């Protein structure tokens, strides 16, 4: 086992990226080392996503590419093992093992501790599988090897699985039952990150506001997390509109280091569609939640997820989604055409009856409207002061840095003497629908920036 190298390629949501860091840690513990690229690795893992058909298709393409990599390596007398991790492992394990010998190892999201043993099995030319889902596994005691976030920002998983069973969604089948990680291990991980110089953590779960562990609610957890280091930003993702209590909104408002940004997926703006989606709220209920958020956190920034062309969606119902989005004026939206998934309630109960071109046309309509809204919202930012946490060098130029505002907007400004991990006060000078440009004013801190804002 020792001396072997591994490479992990990750698709899907932030949870998957966080999981890859856990797998990294499990493998490092066993003495495997990290390879820079799949071509030179003894073991290639692909951590997969099943959420939509195109996410799965991308993985199949990569697996075919890995097959050619492996053939080349075999010519040089070196073997290579290919393993599938994550949500697709759960969904289509048989197909992986049978189809064209693409894969040697299949491991579901709750079985990562078993990877070293499974790898030993594969070494004898056999295939190995563990896709058991668990009611308890939270990997609480495993310290992830951080591969994302540039030493500035880290993901902290606080719960796994999902019990919501939205009718379109495959996640409850791929990730199993909802379970919360104990609060002490979460807070310990955040403390450790703060000591190692991290400036931002994002608490992750499929619906973090259902977090509950030994009497600790999500609002309690956020409050306690915010006290660990006043210079550490706390973000969270994703929250579900069904249970967003006022005490949580108050904590977000009151603690300077909790970011005023809430991702609150609506999915649709029509109550009948929401009912068929098994989202337990109506259009009106959702809108009044948004009002409440804006009352309790006046400067809050909001984003959403939307699906177009769900089973039976009429043109009128699509217009309701358009008007909901126009009404809320989100700062960001992730928008998708409905993709039918096996095993879900929608697959069993409803017909996927909206033609692909109609789904796509509706999708372009909401995207176009959303881009105009973002452009307008961002234009209003010109002249405003923000505190930006520097994440790294801008993609466009080495002379520029990029980082996000508290409200999660990407800002680009001149490098000067600033470095990743610095908090910089900036004045916004320009904008597009996706990013803001700014003039850096000075290096600052959360404590300094918010105290001066209050007294100004
Ligand atoms: N737990 C999160 C969502 C995770 S999946 C939540 O409930 O908010 C991310 C997004 O993918 C969903 O919000 C939804 O908009 C989209 N999605 C999920 N299943 C889909 C499907 N079958 N077709 C298209 N989009 C889907
Ligand atoms: Fe899927 Fe709904 Fe759970 Fe989100 S809350 S992961 S959309 S079932
Ligand atoms: Fe995809 Fe699984 Fe996340 S299906 S979106 S990787 S939970």
Coordinates of N, CA, C and O in Angstrom, one line a residue, residues 3-5 35 37-44 66-82:
X3 N 3.9 3.9 -0.6 CA 4.6 4.3 -1.8 C 3.7 4.5 -3.0 O 4.1 5.0 -4.0
X4 N 2.4 4.1 -2.8 CA 1.5 4.3 -4.0 C 1.1 5.8 -4.0 O 1.0 6.4 -2.9
X5 N 0.7 6.3 -5.1 CA 0.2 7.7 -5.2 C -1.2 7.7 -5.7 O -1.7 6.7 -6.3
X35 N -0.6 12.5 -6.0 CA -0.1 12.7 -7.3 C -0.6 14.0 -7.9 O -1.7 14.4 -7.6
X37 N -1.3 14.7 -11.0 CA -2.2 14.5 -12.1 C -2.6 13.1 -12.3 O -1.9 12.2 -11.9
X38 N -3.8 12.8 -12.9 CA -4.2 11.4 -13.0 C -3.3 10.5 -13.8 O -3.1 9.4 -13.5
X39 N -2.6 11.1 -14.8 CA -1.7 10.3 -15.7 C -0.6 9.6 -14.9 O -0.1 8.6 -15.3
X40 N -0.2 10.2 -13.8 CA 1.0 9.6 -13.1 C 0.6 8.9 -11.8 O 1.4 8.5 -11.0
X41 N -0.7 8.9 -11.5 CA -1.2 8.3 -10.2 C -1.3 6.8 -10.3 O -1.7 6.2 -11.3
X42 N -1.0 6.1 -9.2 CA -1.3 4.6 -9.1 C -2.8 4.4 -8.9 O -3.3 3.3 -9.3
X43 N -3.4 5.3 -8.2 CA -4.9 5.1 -8.0 C -5.6 6.4 -8.4 O -5.2 7.5 -7.9
X44 N -6.6 6.3 -9.3 CA -7.4 7.5 -9.6 C -8.7 7.4 -9.0 O -9.4 6.4 -9.2
X66 N -9.9 7.9 -18.6 CA -9.0 7.2 -17.6 C -8.6 5.8 -18.2 O -7.5 5.3 -17.9
X67 N -9.6 5.2 -18.9 CA -9.3 3.9 -19.5 C -8.1 4.0 -20.4 O -7.2 3.2 -20.4
X68 N -8.0 5.1 -21.2 CA -6.9 5.2 -22.1 C -5.6 5.5 -21.4 O -4.5 5.1 -21.8
X69 N -5.7 6.3 -20.3 CA -4.5 6.6 -19.5 C -4.0 5.3 -18.9 O -2.8 5.0 -19.0
X70 N -4.9 4.4 -18.5 CA -4.5 3.2 -17.9 C -3.8 2.3 -18.9 O -2.8 1.6 -18.6
X71 N -4.4 2.3 -20.1 CA -3.8 1.4 -21.2 C -2.3 1.8 -21.4 O -1.4 1.0 -21.5
X72 N -2.1 3.2 -21.5 CA -0.8 3.7 -21.7 C 0.2 3.3 -20.6 O 1.3 2.9 -20.8
X73 N -0.3 3.4 -19.4 CA 0.5 3.0 -18.2 C 0.8 1.5 -18.3 O 1.9 1.1 -17.9
X74 N -0.1 0.7 -18.7 CA 0.1 -0.7 -18.7 C 1.2 -1.1 -19.7 O 2.0 -2.0 -19.4
X75 N 1.3 -0.3 -20.8 CA 2.3 -0.5 -21.8 C 3.7 -0.3 -21.2 O 4.7 -0.9 -21.5
X76 N 3.7 0.6 -20.2 CA 5.0 0.9 -19.5 C 5.2 -0.1 -18.3 O 6.1 0.1 -17.5
X77 N 4.3 -1.1 -18.2 CA 4.4 -2.1 -17.1 C 3.9 -1.6 -15.8 O 4.2 -2.3 -14.8
X78 N 3.2 -0.5 -15.8 CA 2.7 0.0 -14.5 C 1.2 -0.2 -14.4 O 0.5 0.0 -15.4
X79 N 0.7 -0.6 -13.3 CA -0.7 -0.8 -13.2 C -1.4 0.4 -12.6 O -0.7 1.3 -12.1
X80 N -2.7 0.5 -12.8 CA -3.4 1.7 -12.2 C -4.8 1.2 -11.8 O -5.4 0.4 -12.5
X81 N -5.3 1.7 -10.7 CA -6.6 1.4 -10.2 C -7.5 2.6 -10.4 O -7.1 3.7 -10.1
X82 N -8.7 2.4 -10.8 CA -9.7 3.5 -10.9 C -10.9 3.2 -10.0 O -11.5 2.2 -10.0

